[in-house]
């Protein structure tokens, strides 16, 4: 081994980064090379000096500051939870309005309540109370739980398989919620009897969610999802078609 | 842009168990980078907050190098923000010599003061790599990940840093220190 090679290996040698073979070769070369021995001794001595420097532990003030940060962050409700709490408080507001009879029928009213219904569906491990793709299982399940019988259709052929149903309280009233799946997304459809003729689904986006509102076959429909507006329109059309075929 | 998940109570508990044991190392590294105990606290605290924020990206590799890399990046960012207002060298060297020293022998105590001052006097590029290697005892691979360098560069930079430190030490300690022969 010539000296430049040997010299380049001094650091790797004392840092324990050489393989056993390389170390052996280096030690052999070292015997014939006083300059490299000198470098090695010096590097070892410096390493020893640096390693005996007393370590300065983290000051108590710093540790306390970090503890405070961590506690504050751990205590902070998750964004979604905070959102749901906000939505829950809005349900109360909506239910008060419902009693006064001033909320129903007004465009855009109570949509927070449906978003909150959707969030309960999307964030829950048990999004539905009755899990079934069979409408003949889901529809009877609502009997006795509601004072009306919702229309239930499986929309698998349109790309929206039925997952099941649940009952949610919206505006102080129990309503049926049907949950449909679309790829990795879910659509929460709240529906209850309404008066008046059919309307075209009004689809719009809000806070990253897609909302649809329409009336069909004597039912008020409110759908919320995180699908794209075009998919929401497709969903509403598929539902109307299925309802129309039944009549 | 996808938002990073907000750290929640569970993530914070895991962070506490995995990262908090390395707070001394984080502060120690920040201390040598900033050469100032007050700035070191700022850097370490900000780095811990950032580490928690990025903790979702921690994949169970070695925690200490992962954290030290964040400390170094935090220091770089804060220094850029504030502008390079490094302390004058004599203040820095005095500061480096402060701190607890259990060594009773006056001679050994004085030697340590000189070694600390010599290390503090080195440029950041040499200082950081020597601290990671000799004080944090990291392997070349881990040093490479902290400093975001190829391993080959770590080796050559370390050799250069040792040469610089040798010059500083010889100037301070003279010939009296065994194992540090004259050139």
PDB file of C-alpha atoms in Angstrom, chain A residues 21-243:
ATOM      1  CA  UNK A  21      -9.475  -7.209   5.554  1.00  0.00           C
ATOM      2  CA  UNK A  22      -8.968  -3.480   4.988  1.00  0.00           C
ATOM      3  CA  UNK A  23      -7.920  -2.981   8.605  1.00  0.00           C
ATOM      4  CA  UNK A  24      -5.366  -5.776   8.284  1.00  0.00           C
ATOM      5  CA  UNK A  25      -3.920  -4.251   5.115  1.00  0.00           C
ATOM      6  CA  UNK A  26      -3.789  -0.833   6.756  1.00  0.00           C
ATOM      7  CA  UNK A  27      -1.962  -2.139   9.839  1.00  0.00           C
ATOM      8  CA  UNK A  28       0.632  -3.844   7.648  1.00  0.00           C
ATOM      9  CA  UNK A  29       1.167  -0.662   5.641  1.00  0.00           C
ATOM     10  CA  UNK A  30       1.349   1.401   8.797  1.00  0.00           C
ATOM     11  CA  UNK A  31       4.421  -0.474  10.033  1.00  0.00           C
ATOM     12  CA  UNK A  32       6.378   0.863   7.075  1.00  0.00           C
ATOM     13  CA  UNK A  33       5.060   4.403   7.195  1.00  0.00           C
ATOM     14  CA  UNK A  34       6.042   6.696  10.096  1.00  0.00           C
ATOM     15  CA  UNK A  35       4.093   9.656   8.733  1.00  0.00           C
ATOM     16  CA  UNK A  36       0.835   7.702   8.780  1.00  0.00           C
ATOM     17  CA  UNK A  37       1.563   6.426  12.278  1.00  0.00           C
ATOM     18  CA  UNK A  38       1.971  10.026  13.358  1.00  0.00           C
ATOM     19  CA  UNK A  39      -1.359  10.975  11.804  1.00  0.00           C
ATOM     20  CA  UNK A  40      -3.024   8.037  13.422  1.00  0.00           C
ATOM     21  CA  UNK A  41      -1.651   8.879  16.880  1.00  0.00           C
ATOM     22  CA  UNK A  42      -2.745  12.474  16.498  1.00  0.00           C
ATOM     23  CA  UNK A  43      -6.265  11.587  15.386  1.00  0.00           C
ATOM     24  CA  UNK A  44      -6.601   9.106  18.250  1.00  0.00           C
ATOM     25  CA  UNK A  45      -5.415  11.671  20.763  1.00  0.00           C
ATOM     26  CA  UNK A  46      -7.880  14.271  19.481  1.00  0.00           C
ATOM     27  CA  UNK A  47     -10.683  11.771  19.511  1.00  0.00           C
ATOM     28  CA  UNK A  48      -9.886  11.039  23.169  1.00  0.00           C
ATOM     29  CA  UNK A  49      -9.835  14.754  24.028  1.00  0.00           C
ATOM     30  CA  UNK A  50     -13.180  15.421  22.332  1.00  0.00           C
ATOM     31  CA  UNK A  51     -14.805  12.412  23.935  1.00  0.00           C
ATOM     32  CA  UNK A  52     -13.854  13.563  27.429  1.00  0.00           C
ATOM     33  CA  UNK A  53     -15.652  16.892  26.996  1.00  0.00           C
ATOM     34  CA  UNK A  54     -18.476  16.998  29.532  1.00  0.00           C
ATOM     35  CA  UNK A  55     -21.901  16.799  27.919  1.00  0.00           C
ATOM     36  CA  UNK A  56     -24.255  19.654  28.634  1.00  0.00           C
ATOM     37  CA  UNK A  57     -27.708  18.161  29.295  1.00  0.00           C
ATOM     38  CA  UNK A  58     -30.851  19.896  28.028  1.00  0.00           C
ATOM     39  CA  UNK A  59     -31.717  22.669  30.528  1.00  0.00           C
ATOM     40  CA  UNK A  60     -34.846  22.191  32.651  1.00  0.00           C
ATOM     41  CA  UNK A  61     -36.348  25.313  31.104  1.00  0.00           C
ATOM     42  CA  UNK A  62     -36.099  23.789  27.620  1.00  0.00           C
ATOM     43  CA  UNK A  63     -37.487  20.466  28.793  1.00  0.00           C
ATOM     44  CA  UNK A  64     -40.416  22.239  30.462  1.00  0.00           C
ATOM     45  CA  UNK A  65     -41.076  24.260  27.303  1.00  0.00           C
ATOM     46  CA  UNK A  66     -41.211  21.134  25.170  1.00  0.00           C
ATOM     47  CA  UNK A  67     -43.441  19.366  27.697  1.00  0.00           C
ATOM     48  CA  UNK A  68     -45.804  22.318  27.508  1.00  0.00           C
ATOM     49  CA  UNK A  69     -45.852  22.136  23.699  1.00  0.00           C
ATOM     50  CA  UNK A  70     -46.497  18.401  23.714  1.00  0.00           C
ATOM     51  CA  UNK A  71     -49.296  18.640  26.257  1.00  0.00           C
ATOM     52  CA  UNK A  72     -50.972  21.435  24.318  1.00  0.00           C
ATOM     53  CA  UNK A  73     -50.815  19.432  21.092  1.00  0.00           C
ATOM     54  CA  UNK A  74     -52.030  16.201  22.724  1.00  0.00           C
ATOM     55  CA  UNK A  75     -54.979  18.051  24.260  1.00  0.00           C
ATOM     56  CA  UNK A  76     -55.919  19.717  20.995  1.00  0.00           C
ATOM     57  CA  UNK A  77     -58.971  18.091  19.440  1.00  0.00           C
ATOM     58  CA  UNK A  78     -58.380  16.688  16.001  1.00  0.00           C
ATOM     59  CA  UNK A  79     -59.499  18.900  13.153  1.00  0.00           C
ATOM     60  CA  UNK A  80     -62.288  16.568  12.146  1.00  0.00           C
ATOM     61  CA  UNK A  81     -63.566  16.229  15.709  1.00  0.00           C
ATOM     62  CA  UNK A  82     -63.656  19.968  16.070  1.00  0.00           C
ATOM     63  CA  UNK A  83     -65.551  20.176  12.804  1.00  0.00           C
ATOM     64  CA  UNK A  84     -68.051  17.632  14.026  1.00  0.00           C
ATOM     65  CA  UNK A  85     -68.509  19.466  17.305  1.00  0.00           C
ATOM     66  CA  UNK A  86     -69.213  22.593  15.322  1.00  0.00           C
ATOM     67  CA  UNK A  87     -71.667  20.735  13.121  1.00  0.00           C
ATOM     68  CA  UNK A  88     -73.372  19.265  16.194  1.00  0.00           C
ATOM     69  CA  UNK A  89     -73.951  22.712  17.604  1.00  0.00           C
ATOM     70  CA  UNK A  90     -75.464  23.709  14.295  1.00  0.00           C
ATOM     71  CA  UNK A  91     -77.908  20.796  14.459  1.00  0.00           C
ATOM     72  CA  UNK A  92     -79.297  22.328  17.633  1.00  0.00           C
ATOM     73  CA  UNK A  93     -79.743  25.618  15.825  1.00  0.00           C
ATOM     74  CA  UNK A  94     -81.452  23.888  12.918  1.00  0.00           C
ATOM     75  CA  UNK A  95     -83.792  21.930  15.157  1.00  0.00           C
ATOM     76  CA  UNK A  96     -84.926  25.116  16.832  1.00  0.00           C
ATOM     77  CA  UNK A  97     -85.640  26.579  13.420  1.00  0.00           C
ATOM     78  CA  UNK A  98     -87.479  23.442  12.350  1.00  0.00           C
ATOM     79  CA  UNK A  99     -89.901  23.737  15.231  1.00  0.00           C
ATOM     80  CA  UNK A 100     -90.630  27.277  14.152  1.00  0.00           C
ATOM     81  CA  UNK A 101     -91.366  25.988  10.664  1.00  0.00           C
ATOM     82  CA  UNK A 102     -89.094  28.518   9.071  1.00  0.00           C
ATOM     83  CA  UNK A 103     -86.265  26.281   7.977  1.00  0.00           C
ATOM     84  CA  UNK A 104     -87.820  23.692   5.712  1.00  0.00           C
ATOM     85  CA  UNK A 105     -88.047  24.526   2.074  1.00  0.00           C
ATOM     86  CA  UNK A 106     -85.529  27.299   2.167  1.00  0.00           C
ATOM     87  CA  UNK A 107     -82.634  26.794  -0.172  1.00  0.00           C
ATOM     88  CA  UNK A 108     -79.398  25.744   1.485  1.00  0.00           C
ATOM     89  CA  UNK A 109     -80.841  25.478   4.965  1.00  0.00           C
ATOM     90  CA  UNK A 110     -79.550  22.933   7.400  1.00  0.00           C
ATOM     91  CA  UNK A 111     -76.844  21.682   5.108  1.00  0.00           C
ATOM     92  CA  UNK A 112     -74.369  21.633   7.994  1.00  0.00           C
ATOM     93  CA  UNK A 113     -76.567  18.970   9.510  1.00  0.00           C
ATOM     94  CA  UNK A 114     -76.211  16.764   6.433  1.00  0.00           C
ATOM     95  CA  UNK A 115     -72.503  17.359   6.238  1.00  0.00           C
ATOM     96  CA  UNK A 116     -72.334  16.319   9.851  1.00  0.00           C
ATOM     97  CA  UNK A 117     -74.357  13.210   9.029  1.00  0.00           C
ATOM     98  CA  UNK A 118     -71.874  12.460   6.281  1.00  0.00           C
ATOM     99  CA  UNK A 119     -68.958  12.992   8.660  1.00  0.00           C
ATOM    100  CA  UNK A 120     -70.478  10.562  11.109  1.00  0.00           C
ATOM    101  CA  UNK A 121     -70.706   8.045   8.287  1.00  0.00           C
ATOM    102  CA  UNK A 122     -67.260   8.739   6.843  1.00  0.00           C
ATOM    103  CA  UNK A 123     -65.360   8.870  10.121  1.00  0.00           C
ATOM    104  CA  UNK A 124     -67.016   6.008  11.928  1.00  0.00           C
ATOM    105  CA  UNK A 125     -65.848   2.417  12.142  1.00  0.00           C
ATOM    106  CA  UNK A 126     -69.537   1.508  12.009  1.00  0.00           C
ATOM    107  CA  UNK A 127     -70.898   3.833   9.339  1.00  0.00           C
ATOM    108  CA  UNK A 128     -74.188   1.994   9.169  1.00  0.00           C
ATOM    109  CA  UNK A 129     -76.524   0.446  11.731  1.00  0.00           C
ATOM    110  CA  UNK A 130     -77.778  -2.081   9.246  1.00  0.00           C
ATOM    111  CA  UNK A 131     -75.139  -3.306   6.834  1.00  0.00           C
ATOM    112  CA  UNK A 132     -76.542  -4.843   3.726  1.00  0.00           C
ATOM    113  CA  UNK A 133     -76.498  -4.406  -0.006  1.00  0.00           C
ATOM    114  CA  UNK A 134     -79.986  -5.910  -0.125  1.00  0.00           C
ATOM    115  CA  UNK A 135     -82.737  -3.298  -0.077  1.00  0.00           C
ATOM    116  CA  UNK A 136     -85.171  -5.949   1.165  1.00  0.00           C
ATOM    117  CA  UNK A 137     -83.089  -6.118   4.330  1.00  0.00           C
ATOM    118  CA  UNK A 138     -82.427  -2.409   4.689  1.00  0.00           C
ATOM    119  CA  UNK A 139     -85.941  -1.125   4.015  1.00  0.00           C
ATOM    120  CA  UNK A 140     -87.727  -3.292   6.638  1.00  0.00           C
ATOM    121  CA  UNK A 141     -85.035  -2.357   9.168  1.00  0.00           C
ATOM    122  CA  UNK A 142     -86.345   1.222   9.200  1.00  0.00           C
ATOM    123  CA  UNK A 143     -89.865   0.037  10.099  1.00  0.00           C
ATOM    124  CA  UNK A 144     -90.488   0.816  13.736  1.00  0.00           C
ATOM    125  CA  UNK A 145     -87.536   3.168  13.835  1.00  0.00           C
ATOM    126  CA  UNK A 146     -89.123   5.910  11.767  1.00  0.00           C
ATOM    127  CA  UNK A 147     -92.622   7.261  11.200  1.00  0.00           C
ATOM    128  CA  UNK A 148     -92.191   6.790   7.431  1.00  0.00           C
ATOM    129  CA  UNK A 149     -90.788   4.199   5.077  1.00  0.00           C
ATOM    130  CA  UNK A 150     -87.946   5.477   2.871  1.00  0.00           C
ATOM    131  CA  UNK A 151     -87.317   4.358  -0.688  1.00  0.00           C
ATOM    132  CA  UNK A 152     -84.311   2.069  -0.745  1.00  0.00           C
ATOM    133  CA  UNK A 153     -82.486   1.009  -3.895  1.00  0.00           C
ATOM    134  CA  UNK A 154     -79.214  -0.696  -4.527  1.00  0.00           C
ATOM    135  CA  UNK A 155     -77.370   1.246  -7.228  1.00  0.00           C
ATOM    136  CA  UNK A 156     -74.536  -1.224  -7.872  1.00  0.00           C
ATOM    137  CA  UNK A 157     -75.211  -1.236 -11.602  1.00  0.00           C
ATOM    138  CA  UNK A 158     -74.610   2.527 -11.648  1.00  0.00           C
ATOM    139  CA  UNK A 159     -71.395   2.200  -9.625  1.00  0.00           C
ATOM    140  CA  UNK A 160     -72.924   3.036  -6.234  1.00  0.00           C
ATOM    141  CA  UNK A 161     -73.444  -0.178  -4.272  1.00  0.00           C
ATOM    142  CA  UNK A 162     -75.668   0.140  -1.201  1.00  0.00           C
ATOM    143  CA  UNK A 163     -73.754  -0.366   2.039  1.00  0.00           C
ATOM    144  CA  UNK A 164     -76.572  -0.077   4.489  1.00  0.00           C
ATOM    145  CA  UNK A 165     -78.577   2.400   6.490  1.00  0.00           C
ATOM    146  CA  UNK A 166     -78.777   4.247   9.737  1.00  0.00           C
ATOM    147  CA  UNK A 167     -81.070   6.634  11.517  1.00  0.00           C
ATOM    148  CA  UNK A 168     -79.809  10.096  12.239  1.00  0.00           C
ATOM    149  CA  UNK A 169     -81.412  13.005  13.974  1.00  0.00           C
ATOM    150  CA  UNK A 170     -81.518  16.057  11.755  1.00  0.00           C
ATOM    151  CA  UNK A 171     -83.285  19.192  12.838  1.00  0.00           C
ATOM    152  CA  UNK A 172     -84.881  17.422  15.768  1.00  0.00           C
ATOM    153  CA  UNK A 173     -86.394  14.808  13.501  1.00  0.00           C
ATOM    154  CA  UNK A 174     -85.351  11.222  12.960  1.00  0.00           C
ATOM    155  CA  UNK A 175     -84.451  10.668   9.334  1.00  0.00           C
ATOM    156  CA  UNK A 176     -83.294   7.674   7.349  1.00  0.00           C
ATOM    157  CA  UNK A 177     -79.756   7.789   6.049  1.00  0.00           C
ATOM    158  CA  UNK A 178     -78.700   5.446   3.283  1.00  0.00           C
ATOM    159  CA  UNK A 179     -75.012   4.896   2.746  1.00  0.00           C
ATOM    160  CA  UNK A 180     -73.672   4.160  -0.709  1.00  0.00           C
ATOM    161  CA  UNK A 181     -70.113   3.395  -1.698  1.00  0.00           C
ATOM    162  CA  UNK A 182     -68.383   4.731  -4.767  1.00  0.00           C
ATOM    163  CA  UNK A 183     -64.829   3.355  -5.166  1.00  0.00           C
ATOM    164  CA  UNK A 184     -63.108   4.522  -1.966  1.00  0.00           C
ATOM    165  CA  UNK A 185     -65.733   7.170  -1.245  1.00  0.00           C
ATOM    166  CA  UNK A 186     -69.051   7.104   0.531  1.00  0.00           C
ATOM    167  CA  UNK A 187     -72.247   8.962  -0.184  1.00  0.00           C
ATOM    168  CA  UNK A 188     -74.586   9.669   2.706  1.00  0.00           C
ATOM    169  CA  UNK A 189     -78.158  10.175   1.524  1.00  0.00           C
ATOM    170  CA  UNK A 190     -80.677  11.563   3.996  1.00  0.00           C
ATOM    171  CA  UNK A 191     -84.282  11.368   2.873  1.00  0.00           C
ATOM    172  CA  UNK A 192     -87.711  12.061   4.328  1.00  0.00           C
ATOM    173  CA  UNK A 193     -91.206  12.644   2.943  1.00  0.00           C
ATOM    174  CA  UNK A 194     -91.745  16.025   1.368  1.00  0.00           C
ATOM    175  CA  UNK A 195     -94.547  17.662  -0.524  1.00  0.00           C
ATOM    176  CA  UNK A 196     -94.353  19.082  -4.034  1.00  0.00           C
ATOM    177  CA  UNK A 197     -93.263  17.880  -7.422  1.00  0.00           C
ATOM    178  CA  UNK A 198     -89.904  16.488  -8.454  1.00  0.00           C
ATOM    179  CA  UNK A 199     -87.001  18.887  -8.793  1.00  0.00           C
ATOM    180  CA  UNK A 200     -83.676  18.647 -10.596  1.00  0.00           C
ATOM    181  CA  UNK A 201     -80.802  17.813  -8.247  1.00  0.00           C
ATOM    182  CA  UNK A 202     -78.911  20.966  -7.281  1.00  0.00           C
ATOM    183  CA  UNK A 203     -75.286  19.933  -6.872  1.00  0.00           C
ATOM    184  CA  UNK A 204     -72.735  22.242  -5.344  1.00  0.00           C
ATOM    185  CA  UNK A 205     -69.463  22.126  -3.495  1.00  0.00           C
ATOM    186  CA  UNK A 206     -68.825  23.396  -0.047  1.00  0.00           C
ATOM    187  CA  UNK A 207     -65.766  23.087   2.195  1.00  0.00           C
ATOM    188  CA  UNK A 208     -64.425  20.327  -0.018  1.00  0.00           C
ATOM    189  CA  UNK A 209     -67.638  18.325   0.141  1.00  0.00           C
ATOM    190  CA  UNK A 210     -70.155  17.851  -2.614  1.00  0.00           C
ATOM    191  CA  UNK A 211     -73.782  18.404  -1.687  1.00  0.00           C
ATOM    192  CA  UNK A 212     -76.900  17.553  -3.655  1.00  0.00           C
ATOM    193  CA  UNK A 213     -80.396  18.681  -2.820  1.00  0.00           C
ATOM    194  CA  UNK A 214     -83.554  17.692  -4.664  1.00  0.00           C
ATOM    195  CA  UNK A 215     -87.017  16.259  -4.367  1.00  0.00           C
ATOM    196  CA  UNK A 216     -88.147  13.094  -6.058  1.00  0.00           C
ATOM    197  CA  UNK A 217     -91.111  10.755  -5.725  1.00  0.00           C
ATOM    198  CA  UNK A 218     -92.423  12.568  -2.684  1.00  0.00           C
ATOM    199  CA  UNK A 219     -89.080  12.482  -0.836  1.00  0.00           C
ATOM    200  CA  UNK A 220     -86.738  15.269   0.077  1.00  0.00           C
ATOM    201  CA  UNK A 221     -83.219  14.088  -0.792  1.00  0.00           C
ATOM    202  CA  UNK A 222     -79.998  15.442   0.675  1.00  0.00           C
ATOM    203  CA  UNK A 223     -76.773  13.757  -0.350  1.00  0.00           C
ATOM    204  CA  UNK A 224     -73.292  14.595   0.901  1.00  0.00           C
ATOM    205  CA  UNK A 225     -69.999  13.062  -0.202  1.00  0.00           C
ATOM    206  CA  UNK A 226     -66.432  13.802  -1.109  1.00  0.00           C
ATOM    207  CA  UNK A 227     -66.931  12.602  -4.686  1.00  0.00           C
ATOM    208  CA  UNK A 228     -66.674  15.015  -7.610  1.00  0.00           C
ATOM    209  CA  UNK A 229     -69.813  17.007  -8.540  1.00  0.00           C
ATOM    210  CA  UNK A 230     -70.202  15.046 -11.801  1.00  0.00           C
ATOM    211  CA  UNK A 231     -70.274  11.793  -9.850  1.00  0.00           C
ATOM    212  CA  UNK A 232     -72.795  13.231  -7.433  1.00  0.00           C
ATOM    213  CA  UNK A 233     -75.030  14.160 -10.375  1.00  0.00           C
ATOM    214  CA  UNK A 234     -74.645  10.620 -11.719  1.00  0.00           C
ATOM    215  CA  UNK A 235     -75.619   9.283  -8.314  1.00  0.00           C
ATOM    216  CA  UNK A 236     -78.762  11.440  -8.114  1.00  0.00           C
ATOM    217  CA  UNK A 237     -79.792  10.476 -11.637  1.00  0.00           C
ATOM    218  CA  UNK A 238     -79.270   6.773 -10.928  1.00  0.00           C
ATOM    219  CA  UNK A 239     -81.363   7.051  -7.777  1.00  0.00           C
ATOM    220  CA  UNK A 240     -84.187   8.895  -9.578  1.00  0.00           C
ATOM    221  CA  UNK A 241     -84.114   6.330 -12.352  1.00  0.00           C
ATOM    222  CA  UNK A 242     -84.372   3.426  -9.898  1.00  0.00           C
ATOM    223  CA  UNK A 243     -87.228   5.125  -8.060  1.00  0.00           C
TER     224      UNK A 243
END
